[in-house]
Amino acid sequence: MSTDSAKKRKTKVIRSDGGAVEKEVRKVRGDGDQESKAYSEETEVETRDPAKDYDLYKKTCEDLQRLMAEIHELKSKGGKDASAEIDERRIQSCIHFMTLKKLNRLAHIRLKKGRDQTHEAKQKVDALHLQLQNLLYEVMHLQKEITKCLEFKSKHEEIDLVNVEEFYKDAPLDISKPTFTLNDPHQQTLSRLDWELEQRKRLAEKYKESLANKEKIMKDIEIKKEYLSSLQPRLNTIMQASLPVQEYLSMPFDQAHKQYEIARHLPPPLYVLYVQANSYGQACDKNLTVAIEGDVEEAKALARPPEDSQDDESDSDAEEEQTTTKRRRPTLGLQLDDKRREMLKRHPLSVTLDLKYKDGSILHLYFHYLMNLNIMTVKTKVTTATEMSIAISAGDLLSPASLLSCLYPGDHGKKTPNPANQYQFDKVGILNFSDYIGELGHPYVWVQKLGGLHFPKDLPQKFVMADNSLSASHMETTIKLLRVRLQSRLALQKQFASLEHSIVPISSECQHLFPVKIISRLIKWSAISYEDYAALPFTKHVIEADMAQETDLFFSALIERGTAKLHVAIVLNPGYSTIPPIFCICLNWKGEKSSRNDDNLKAIEGEVNVCFKELLGPKPGHQLLTNQIQRLCMCLDVYLETETHDNSVEGPKEFPREKMCLRLVRGPNRIKPFKYNHPQGFFTHR
């Protein structure tokens, strides 16, 4: 037994061709004090060199290859002694396989330990990285706190404190404390805040006193309002009782008061026109009446802001949902028509000016305001006291399109005076504003000035404010021009009625301008168009000189004496009689002659067109046209009577000389004497 125990205590040695490997034996004591041995490869891994194990692995693999080759060789020879050698080599191969298994286990143990060490190192790195992130977060948090502290604004910075100079000047010494605060900005700010608090306390006391005074005044106002509200019914009663007196004295105070109330709802241009025209009528022209017409309630609705209610919106939305399926989508043309109507919409109120004349005629002017275009328009109407004989040629004299045309030179009223309107027209497809004048009225420049509107052409503006001074500076001149215009048109209408009956009316004040006997007579008088006038061969020089415009009135006349016929074309400017008519003549006698080829006919045109001031007659010169026609008849007599008689023709002269002339012709052009001298009664040269 001793030998057996001794054998058991010996260390077990495993030998191989490469050397011996000693295994570690651990002693384990049990309950019965028995010893047992245990082998630990994990401990062995720590003592072994991996490089030597790798060399052992290669050497073992080489030995295995060699043994396998020898076994194969012995088996191939097949000798009797080969089996013993083969068994021996098999045993050696098994030992080598055991060595390889051991090396494999050791390699796996090393790999596991390497992974464990890597995992431990990774955990340490993760722990360090986590600590780094925590530190970085703390740094970022501290930086944010520092930024907040640096950007912090105190409440006192929002308070508008008095400046430092006023603070030391006004604040008492117990608050300002200059010895402590001058060199310490913090203490200085605290002292200024104290002074601000003190001032606000004082102001709060004043505010309370003011509120008390306000309540007292409000009570007094309420008492006075109650008194005034009770006074209004009494005043209304007095006004109603005084209406007969107002009518008897022609002092309609009640009507004027109602007009002033309506005037509050006028747009600014119409309001300026109403105020200035009313003031001018009261001060200078008692025959000028100003009134306001239109729908006052609609005007109030325009001035009232739109009220949005949820109930109305929900109802309208429900109605729209029900009707959208039934309605068709409007076409582009219908949308443009709606936009045009909205663009040309007029204000519901208008201002009416009535100019009364001594003969009972009245010129009615209706002024409207186009809200989106910011311009004013005017419509006209003439009421005569008695029915006048309407001449065919006088059809355009009192028409709204020509009655007020060119009241000021060049103001035809066919284009909008606001340059910004053209851009608005382009948006809605309005090509020519003149197509809408018949419905809206004429936008004359003088109409805009009466409303205080001025549109600079070099700086287009959509909205221009109404100027009272501009309206006042043009009011008197425009009213006078309007009166003269209607008077001249009424006078022309009477004259045209006589001219169409081949009668040239001459007033008694103008009889001295002509001889008693004038044989040439007016045969025909009619109105013609601009195209007909321009087509006449003897009017080309007037057209070329741009002395005839399409806005003028054109007439033709025929004067006869015997076989001589004098054709006359007249251009009548809308500003007649301030601007004289222009006469062009053509004589059909012994050929066709005009001022182009006959110097005497040119002289006759000069007598009528150049020397027109002699024919004006009494002011305002409404007899100028008929006097010019009468002078044409007179000059035609002189022209025909002073012509030389052909002695080869037998019989009496066609035009015997009845006018007394001191000299028949003068100068190389053989000009005849067309100037009539009164009261001597003879003709001379100019």
XYZ file of C-alpha atoms in Angstrom:
686
model
C 0.000 0.000 0.000
C 2.875 2.299 0.734
C 4.202 1.804 -2.691
C 0.767 2.443 -4.158
C 0.344 5.694 -2.196
C 3.825 6.727 -3.167
C 2.946 6.113 -6.757
C -0.215 8.178 -6.350
C 1.695 11.157 -4.893
C 4.071 11.216 -7.830
C 3.455 13.792 -10.483
C 1.980 12.421 -13.636
C 4.152 13.138 -16.638
C 2.968 12.900 -20.236
C 5.792 12.488 -22.628
C 5.802 13.127 -26.307
C 8.418 13.357 -29.035
C 8.814 17.062 -28.470
C 9.289 16.785 -24.716
C 7.390 16.240 -21.508
C 4.486 18.205 -20.158
C 3.962 18.197 -16.480
C 0.431 18.536 -15.244
C -0.413 20.426 -12.159
C -2.019 18.380 -9.498
C -4.165 20.010 -6.833
C -4.731 18.434 -3.522
C -8.285 18.327 -2.297
C -9.045 17.269 1.184
C -12.406 15.722 1.846
C -14.265 14.995 5.012
C -12.376 11.720 5.488
C -8.963 13.469 5.002
C -8.647 11.731 1.695
C -6.472 13.430 -0.888
C -7.533 13.706 -4.567
C -5.811 15.284 -7.540
C -7.499 17.767 -10.031
C -6.080 19.135 -13.243
C -6.716 22.850 -14.318
C -5.897 23.841 -17.905
C -6.932 27.481 -17.302
C -4.058 27.861 -14.855
C -1.740 26.074 -17.250
C -2.593 28.562 -20.046
C -1.121 31.379 -17.987
C 2.228 29.537 -17.652
C 2.539 28.394 -21.274
C 4.017 30.425 -24.081
C 1.624 30.751 -27.082
C 4.536 30.890 -29.506
C 5.948 27.572 -28.269
C 2.460 26.044 -28.476
C 2.272 27.200 -32.071
C 5.654 25.593 -32.847
C 4.478 22.399 -31.077
C 1.313 22.482 -33.195
C 3.312 22.670 -36.422
C 5.739 19.956 -35.342
C 2.835 17.680 -34.295
C 1.124 18.193 -37.637
C 4.354 17.308 -39.463
C 4.765 14.151 -37.355
C 1.175 13.129 -38.094
C 1.750 13.583 -41.789
C 4.921 11.512 -41.582
C 3.234 8.705 -39.568
C 0.288 8.600 -41.938
C 2.641 8.302 -44.876
C 4.570 5.446 -43.207
C 1.301 3.638 -42.352
C 0.222 3.990 -45.949
C 3.570 2.718 -47.164
C 3.483 -0.298 -44.791
C -0.058 -1.151 -45.816
C 0.923 -0.957 -49.416
C 3.870 -3.402 -48.906
C 1.674 -5.800 -46.921
C 4.504 -7.637 -44.951
C 3.961 -9.900 -41.921
C 5.853 -7.602 -39.589
C 4.015 -4.522 -40.924
C 0.991 -4.913 -38.669
C 3.069 -4.496 -35.507
C 4.731 -1.408 -36.924
C 1.397 -0.081 -38.065
C -0.047 -0.480 -34.558
C 2.948 1.257 -33.058
C 2.560 4.131 -35.453
C -1.180 4.256 -34.735
C -0.435 4.649 -31.041
C 2.000 7.456 -31.791
C -0.645 9.086 -34.048
C -3.220 8.889 -31.237
C -0.745 10.565 -28.897
C -0.289 13.336 -31.480
C -4.069 13.684 -31.808
C -4.317 14.044 -28.035
C -1.656 16.762 -28.234
C -3.629 18.582 -30.944
C -6.832 18.364 -28.893
C -5.013 19.774 -25.915
C -3.590 22.627 -28.022
C -7.089 23.290 -29.380
C -8.501 23.509 -25.874
C -5.706 25.801 -24.806
C -6.348 28.025 -27.864
C -10.074 28.262 -27.016
C -9.233 29.102 -23.411
C -6.834 31.814 -24.593
C -9.551 33.179 -26.969
C -12.098 33.237 -24.154
C -9.669 35.028 -21.857
C -8.868 37.501 -24.646
C -12.547 38.195 -25.179
C -13.093 38.621 -21.459
C -10.192 41.035 -21.246
C -11.454 42.934 -24.305
C -14.919 43.133 -22.768
C -13.488 44.420 -19.491
C -11.407 47.018 -21.361
C -14.443 48.034 -23.402
C -16.510 48.453 -20.230
C -13.788 50.634 -18.795
C -13.731 52.724 -22.005
C -17.552 53.004 -21.980
C -17.461 54.090 -18.362
C -14.814 56.701 -19.148
C -16.793 57.874 -22.235
C -19.938 58.174 -20.116
C -18.035 60.245 -17.592
C -16.748 62.421 -20.469
C -20.294 62.959 -21.801
C -21.522 63.855 -18.327
C -18.712 66.356 -17.990
C -19.455 67.836 -21.424
C -23.150 68.126 -20.561
C -22.262 69.866 -17.318
C -19.989 72.226 -19.246
C -22.766 72.996 -21.750
C -25.242 73.551 -18.953
C -22.829 75.898 -17.223
C -22.252 77.800 -20.475
C -26.015 78.219 -20.929
C -26.341 79.477 -17.403
C -23.461 81.890 -18.004
C -25.127 83.117 -21.210
C -28.426 83.583 -19.392
C -26.677 85.527 -16.717
C -24.887 87.691 -19.276
C -28.104 88.281 -21.243
C -30.269 88.830 -18.238
C -32.251 92.055 -18.375
C -33.506 93.517 -15.220
C -36.950 95.050 -14.938
C -35.428 98.452 -14.366
C -33.956 98.450 -17.867
C -37.498 98.660 -19.309
C -38.196 101.747 -17.241
C -37.456 105.041 -18.968
C -35.512 106.745 -16.217
C -34.608 110.407 -16.257
C -31.066 111.118 -17.384
C -28.278 111.468 -14.843
C -28.019 115.253 -15.073
C -31.711 115.798 -14.361
C -31.566 113.197 -11.595
C -28.830 115.049 -9.681
C -30.518 118.366 -10.454
C -34.072 117.517 -9.319
C -33.704 114.668 -6.819
C -33.224 115.537 -3.118
C -29.867 114.786 -1.500
C -31.240 112.024 0.709
C -32.131 110.102 -2.489
C -29.379 111.109 -4.921
C -26.504 110.747 -2.380
C -23.874 112.094 -4.797
C -20.961 111.206 -2.502
C -21.779 107.498 -2.814
C -23.410 107.224 -6.222
C -21.150 109.239 -8.484
C -18.442 106.582 -8.507
C -20.675 103.545 -8.042
C -22.967 102.789 -11.025
C -24.909 100.184 -9.051
C -25.736 102.552 -6.209
C -26.485 105.263 -8.750
C -29.038 103.021 -10.503
C -30.658 102.140 -7.168
C -30.935 105.815 -6.273
C -32.436 106.643 -9.664
C -34.992 103.875 -9.204
C -35.885 105.285 -5.792
C -36.368 108.692 -7.367
C -38.522 107.151 -10.124
C -40.680 105.437 -7.471
C -41.083 108.710 -5.619
C -42.136 110.522 -8.787
C -44.635 107.803 -9.702
C -46.212 108.005 -6.286
C -46.720 111.722 -6.792
C -48.159 111.160 -10.260
C -50.484 108.472 -8.897
C -51.851 111.001 -6.430
C -52.350 113.527 -9.234
C -54.055 110.845 -11.313
C -56.513 110.140 -8.505
C -57.250 113.850 -8.232
C -57.757 114.070 -12.011
C -60.138 111.117 -11.948
C -62.162 112.800 -9.259
C -62.295 116.005 -11.342
C -63.239 113.956 -14.411
C -66.149 112.319 -12.609
C -67.320 115.703 -11.460
C -67.123 117.110 -15.003
C -68.894 114.036 -16.401
C -71.759 114.603 -14.019
C -71.996 118.229 -15.201
C -71.963 117.030 -18.827
C -74.761 114.541 -18.160
C -76.842 117.276 -16.609
C -76.268 119.504 -19.644
C -77.047 116.615 -22.017
C -80.347 116.057 -20.303
C -81.076 119.750 -20.683
C -80.142 119.725 -24.364
C -82.143 116.572 -25.069
C -85.180 118.240 -23.565
C -84.406 121.365 -25.620
C -84.410 119.568 -28.999
C -88.175 118.850 -29.129
C -88.852 122.471 -28.285
C -86.566 123.638 -31.100
C -88.268 121.274 -33.532
C -91.609 122.717 -32.557
C -90.285 126.237 -33.107
C -88.841 125.261 -36.508
C -92.136 123.737 -37.615
C -93.985 126.839 -36.525
C -91.532 129.069 -38.447
C -91.838 127.227 -41.790
C -94.512 129.615 -43.185
C -92.311 132.567 -42.219
C -89.294 130.961 -43.960
C -91.304 130.408 -47.125
C -92.631 133.959 -47.080
C -89.166 135.482 -46.581
C -87.496 133.009 -49.003
C -85.145 131.846 -46.259
C -85.422 128.029 -46.161
C -83.336 127.397 -43.052
C -84.959 124.032 -42.420
C -84.224 122.763 -45.926
C -80.639 124.046 -45.721
C -80.183 122.245 -42.407
C -81.362 118.972 -43.973
C -78.944 119.485 -46.861
C -76.072 120.038 -44.430
C -76.967 116.793 -42.666
C -76.932 114.903 -45.974
C -73.638 116.577 -46.973
C -71.879 114.714 -44.152
C -72.231 111.519 -46.198
C -70.770 112.955 -49.415
C -67.357 111.744 -50.599
C -64.594 114.355 -50.158
C -64.576 115.729 -53.770
C -68.374 116.164 -53.870
C -68.296 117.666 -50.380
C -65.683 120.208 -51.450
C -67.778 121.051 -54.528
C -70.939 121.418 -52.438
C -69.313 123.677 -49.849
C -67.517 125.914 -52.357
C -70.469 126.201 -54.759
C -72.872 126.908 -51.905
C -70.537 129.551 -50.488
C -70.078 131.174 -53.903
C -73.831 131.171 -54.505
C -74.559 132.836 -51.164
C -71.829 135.451 -51.622
C -71.761 136.261 -55.355
C -74.508 134.559 -57.359
C -78.030 134.406 -55.982
C -79.204 132.604 -59.134
C -77.016 129.598 -58.356
C -78.800 126.782 -56.543
C -76.928 123.846 -55.021
C -78.646 120.624 -53.950
C -77.768 117.041 -53.044
C -79.606 114.145 -54.637
C -79.408 110.382 -54.268
C -79.966 107.551 -51.824
C -78.815 108.670 -48.364
C -79.332 105.251 -46.774
C -77.097 103.592 -49.354
C -74.444 106.234 -48.724
C -74.629 105.526 -44.997
C -74.256 101.809 -45.702
C -71.094 102.508 -47.704
C -69.574 104.464 -44.832
C -70.590 101.837 -42.259
C -67.963 99.082 -41.654
C -69.142 95.584 -42.640
C -70.503 93.497 -39.758
C -69.328 89.883 -39.654
C -71.583 87.504 -37.734
C -71.066 83.803 -37.387
C -74.761 83.071 -37.889
C -74.865 84.939 -41.171
C -71.703 83.227 -42.304
C -73.035 79.762 -41.440
C -76.327 80.494 -43.212
C -74.568 81.816 -46.280
C -72.229 78.818 -46.329
C -75.192 76.442 -46.163
C -76.946 78.291 -48.975
C -73.800 78.226 -51.075
C -73.428 74.473 -50.555
C -77.011 73.959 -51.722
C -76.745 76.210 -54.747
C -73.236 75.420 -55.969
C -74.439 72.153 -57.434
C -77.192 73.971 -59.331
C -75.264 77.062 -60.452
C -72.867 77.084 -63.310
C -69.440 78.557 -62.943
C -69.466 82.060 -64.474
C -67.468 82.457 -67.653
C -64.490 84.804 -67.987
C -66.584 87.305 -69.929
C -69.190 87.543 -67.168
C -66.464 87.968 -64.565
C -64.918 90.840 -66.557
C -68.334 92.499 -66.928
C -68.824 92.339 -63.167
C -65.361 93.782 -62.598
C -66.047 96.611 -65.069
C -69.333 97.469 -63.372
C -67.581 97.490 -60.003
C -64.749 99.615 -61.413
C -67.168 102.211 -62.856
C -69.462 102.287 -59.817
C -70.718 105.744 -58.820
C -71.357 107.065 -55.335
C -75.089 106.959 -54.499
C -75.137 110.711 -53.757
C -74.631 113.454 -56.349
C -74.450 117.264 -56.288
C -76.730 119.312 -58.557
C -75.976 122.885 -59.626
C -78.787 124.936 -61.245
C -77.719 128.118 -63.062
C -80.743 130.364 -63.626
C -80.762 133.050 -66.337
C -82.753 136.255 -66.698
C -84.840 134.833 -69.530
C -85.927 131.929 -67.310
C -83.593 129.315 -68.819
C -81.855 126.935 -66.429
C -78.637 124.964 -66.895
C -78.720 121.806 -64.751
C -75.352 120.265 -63.860
C -75.295 116.823 -62.218
C -71.932 115.979 -60.644
C -71.112 112.345 -59.827
C -68.113 110.682 -58.167
C -66.632 107.382 -59.394
C -65.363 105.789 -56.200
C -62.842 103.288 -57.625
C -61.438 105.656 -60.275
C -61.321 108.666 -57.913
C -62.612 111.076 -60.575
C -65.711 113.251 -60.982
C -68.059 113.416 -63.972
C -70.803 115.827 -64.998
C -74.054 115.483 -66.920
C -75.987 118.444 -68.317
C -79.560 119.369 -69.077
C -81.038 122.639 -70.354
C -84.513 123.892 -69.504
C -85.803 126.885 -71.455
C -88.551 129.220 -70.278
C -90.438 129.051 -73.590
C -90.474 126.521 -76.375
C -87.909 127.493 -78.966
C -88.112 126.697 -82.647
C -85.612 123.913 -83.045
C -83.425 124.349 -86.104
C -82.125 121.274 -87.891
C -78.593 122.636 -87.925
C -78.772 123.428 -84.188
C -79.140 119.800 -83.154
C -75.716 119.586 -81.428
C -75.709 123.008 -79.802
C -77.478 121.962 -76.597
C -76.558 118.272 -76.638
C -74.751 117.022 -73.482
C -71.837 115.793 -75.596
C -70.940 119.249 -76.985
C -72.535 121.819 -74.698
C -69.616 121.984 -72.240
C -66.880 120.731 -74.573
C -63.722 122.886 -74.500
C -65.044 125.143 -71.763
C -61.339 125.534 -71.150
C -59.096 125.152 -74.239
C -58.305 121.538 -75.045
C -60.627 120.076 -72.389
C -62.815 117.722 -74.462
C -63.845 115.461 -71.589
C -63.359 112.228 -73.550
C -60.441 110.859 -71.526
C -59.986 110.353 -67.825
C -57.703 112.992 -66.277
C -56.305 110.505 -63.738
C -53.230 108.756 -65.244
C -53.582 105.890 -62.769
C -56.949 104.892 -64.299
C -55.275 103.509 -67.420
C -53.605 100.771 -65.372
C -56.953 99.996 -63.751
C -58.633 99.798 -67.183
C -55.997 97.331 -68.405
C -56.860 94.943 -65.574
C -60.577 94.761 -66.443
C -60.261 95.061 -70.235
C -61.609 98.604 -70.758
C -60.089 99.745 -74.057
C -61.763 103.133 -74.469
C -63.286 105.108 -71.614
C -65.273 107.256 -74.059
C -67.625 104.275 -74.632
C -68.969 104.750 -71.090
C -69.236 108.571 -71.103
C -72.872 108.553 -72.186
C -73.790 106.612 -69.050
C -71.318 108.079 -66.544
C -70.886 111.671 -67.749
C -67.891 113.666 -68.960
C -64.760 113.773 -66.742
C -63.696 117.326 -67.663
C -60.552 118.679 -66.030
C -62.469 121.708 -64.712
C -64.903 119.308 -63.013
C -61.983 117.731 -61.111
C -60.722 121.162 -60.070
C -64.162 122.155 -58.787
C -63.958 119.047 -56.609
C -60.442 119.971 -55.444
C -58.772 117.134 -57.383
C -55.475 117.617 -59.192
C -53.696 114.758 -60.957
C -50.012 115.325 -61.774
C -49.167 113.620 -65.062
C -45.533 112.981 -64.160
C -46.465 111.158 -60.922
C -49.584 108.977 -61.328
C -51.464 108.460 -58.076
C -54.520 106.307 -57.515
C -55.862 108.392 -54.599
C -55.618 112.202 -54.566
C -56.915 114.236 -51.655
C -59.516 116.946 -52.336
C -58.177 120.488 -51.894
C -60.571 123.299 -50.893
C -58.235 126.048 -52.092
C -58.034 124.545 -55.601
C -61.823 124.459 -55.848
C -62.197 128.004 -54.556
C -59.641 129.386 -57.036
C -61.554 127.961 -60.053
C -65.162 128.352 -58.896
C -65.887 131.940 -59.999
C -64.197 131.657 -63.412
C -65.913 128.368 -64.201
C -69.395 129.609 -63.229
C -68.958 132.676 -65.468
C -67.795 130.523 -68.374
C -70.800 128.234 -67.908
C -73.175 131.183 -68.034
C -71.552 132.619 -71.142
C -71.543 129.217 -72.832
C -75.284 128.633 -72.458
C -76.112 132.215 -73.443
C -74.066 131.890 -76.627
C -75.634 128.528 -77.475
C -79.171 129.853 -76.964
C -78.341 132.882 -79.127
C -76.899 130.599 -81.830
C -79.994 128.433 -81.747
C -82.184 131.454 -82.460
C -79.814 132.619 -85.202
C -79.735 129.163 -86.849
C -83.527 129.096 -86.966
C -83.433 132.361 -88.971
C -80.499 131.284 -91.157
C -82.304 128.105 -92.180
C -85.095 130.375 -93.481
C -82.488 132.381 -95.467
C -82.757 135.332 -93.089
C -79.607 136.904 -91.651
C -80.733 138.529 -88.369
C -78.950 141.833 -87.680
C -79.590 143.649 -84.418
C -80.238 147.370 -84.351
C -76.915 147.977 -82.596
C -75.065 146.506 -85.623
C -76.993 148.167 -88.467
C -74.311 150.838 -88.901
C -71.744 148.191 -89.892
C -73.422 147.570 -93.249
C -74.920 149.642 -96.063
C -78.659 149.925 -96.317
C -78.900 147.925 -99.531
C -77.241 144.514 -99.833
C -78.367 142.521 -102.858
C -76.553 139.212 -102.239
C -78.708 136.846 -100.262
C -78.210 133.755 -98.147
C -79.843 130.852 -99.950
C -78.889 127.792 -97.873
C -77.606 127.016 -94.343
C -76.923 123.516 -93.027
C -74.726 121.584 -90.647
C -72.055 119.250 -91.978
C -69.667 116.701 -90.461
C -65.929 116.994 -90.036
C -65.366 114.499 -92.858
C -67.541 116.542 -95.245
C -65.681 119.700 -94.271
C -62.268 118.103 -94.785
C -63.350 116.793 -98.208
C -63.960 120.314 -99.572
C -61.058 121.435 -101.773
C -61.047 125.058 -100.510
C -60.686 124.109 -96.799
C -57.401 122.205 -97.014
C -55.308 125.129 -95.783
C -57.412 125.253 -92.574
C -57.011 121.504 -92.007
C -53.275 121.670 -92.658
C -52.926 124.549 -90.190
C -54.690 122.389 -87.552
C -57.322 125.089 -87.029
C -60.226 122.645 -87.268
C -60.755 119.828 -84.774
C -63.277 117.008 -84.712
C -64.814 118.542 -81.589
C -65.717 121.735 -83.468
C -69.050 122.398 -85.177
C -69.082 122.626 -88.976
C -71.592 124.387 -91.245
C -71.996 125.207 -94.914
C -73.750 128.181 -96.491
C -74.618 129.307 -100.012
C -74.844 132.995 -100.969
C -76.173 133.977 -104.390
C -76.461 137.032 -106.563
C -77.540 136.433 -110.080
C -75.397 133.740 -111.625
C -72.683 134.068 -108.986
C -72.725 131.498 -106.196
C -70.511 131.820 -103.153
C -69.993 128.556 -101.244
C -69.040 129.077 -97.607
C -67.631 126.529 -95.091
C -67.615 127.611 -91.428
C -65.738 126.165 -88.434
C -67.486 127.068 -85.179
C -65.325 126.505 -82.118
C -67.148 125.327 -78.930
C -65.767 128.466 -77.254
C -67.799 130.806 -79.518
C -67.927 133.823 -79.295
C -64.664 134.149 -77.364
C -63.039 132.233 -80.234
C -64.343 133.542 -83.594
C -65.581 131.270 -86.404
C -63.339 130.566 -89.388
C -64.771 131.108 -92.898
C -63.539 129.525 -96.131
C -65.127 130.636 -99.432
C -65.286 129.437 -103.025
C -66.932 131.514 -105.815
C -68.594 129.860 -108.811
C -68.774 132.609 -111.408
C -66.843 132.599 -114.637
C -65.125 129.504 -113.321
C -64.356 128.273 -109.831
C -62.305 130.609 -107.665
C -61.044 130.426 -104.095
C -58.569 132.190 -101.858
C -55.840 129.992 -103.298
C -56.119 131.454 -106.793
C -57.891 134.791 -106.274
C -56.391 137.563 -104.144
C -59.727 139.379 -103.807
C -61.413 136.287 -102.359
C -58.448 135.995 -100.014
C -59.035 139.614 -99.007
C -62.733 138.835 -98.389
C -61.734 135.964 -96.074
C -59.436 138.408 -94.277
C -62.308 140.885 -93.841
C -64.353 138.165 -92.119
C -61.706 136.149 -90.231
C -59.088 138.779 -89.370
C -61.176 141.899 -88.825
C -63.790 140.088 -86.732
C -63.435 142.478 -83.769
C -65.327 145.138 -85.760
C -68.272 142.710 -86.008
C -68.577 141.662 -82.337
C -71.309 144.181 -81.636
C -72.526 144.681 -78.062
C -71.020 142.444 -75.410
C -70.755 139.515 -75.080
C -70.616 139.426 -78.897
C -73.241 136.799 -79.645
C -74.054 138.534 -83.006
C -70.602 137.821 -84.438
C -71.641 134.911 -86.687
C -74.571 136.690 -88.381
C -72.515 139.870 -88.771
C -69.763 137.884 -90.495
C -72.305 136.330 -92.881
C -73.775 139.771 -93.617
C -70.280 141.119 -94.324
C -69.742 138.246 -96.755
C -72.891 139.264 -98.617
C -71.698 142.886 -98.662
C -68.203 141.971 -99.914
C -69.695 139.736 -102.627
C -71.696 142.746 -103.885
C -68.541 144.858 -103.980
C -66.605 142.068 -105.730
C -69.216 141.602 -108.443
C -70.035 145.291 -108.992
C -66.400 146.306 -109.380
C -65.641 143.655 -112.006
C -64.909 145.069 -115.476
C -67.694 144.680 -118.046
C -67.006 142.829 -121.297
C -67.959 145.347 -124.036
C -68.195 142.561 -126.619
C -71.302 141.298 -124.885
C -74.404 143.242 -125.786
C -76.999 144.213 -123.279
C -76.943 145.707 -119.767
C -74.377 144.736 -117.162
C -75.335 141.762 -114.996
C -74.159 143.502 -111.823
C -74.630 147.268 -112.070
C -72.509 149.361 -109.760
C -74.591 150.468 -106.786
C -71.859 150.836 -104.126
C -69.852 154.013 -103.957
C -66.100 153.311 -104.085
C -63.412 155.979 -103.963
C -60.993 153.710 -105.811
C -61.904 150.495 -107.615
C -58.593 148.643 -107.341
C -55.228 149.152 -105.701
C -51.803 147.632 -105.908
C -50.324 145.069 -108.228
C -52.804 142.436 -106.946
C -55.719 144.686 -107.981
C -57.375 144.430 -104.551
C -60.889 145.869 -104.386
C -62.246 148.154 -101.641
C -64.105 145.964 -99.132
C -64.053 148.277 -96.074
C -67.324 150.070 -95.429
C -67.136 153.562 -93.938
C -70.032 154.742 -91.817
C -71.729 157.240 -91.897
C -70.197 158.414 -95.256
C -71.514 155.254 -96.928
C -68.590 154.548 -99.273
C -66.048 151.742 -99.537
C -62.301 152.122 -99.241
C -59.208 149.968 -99.065
C -57.648 148.999 -95.761
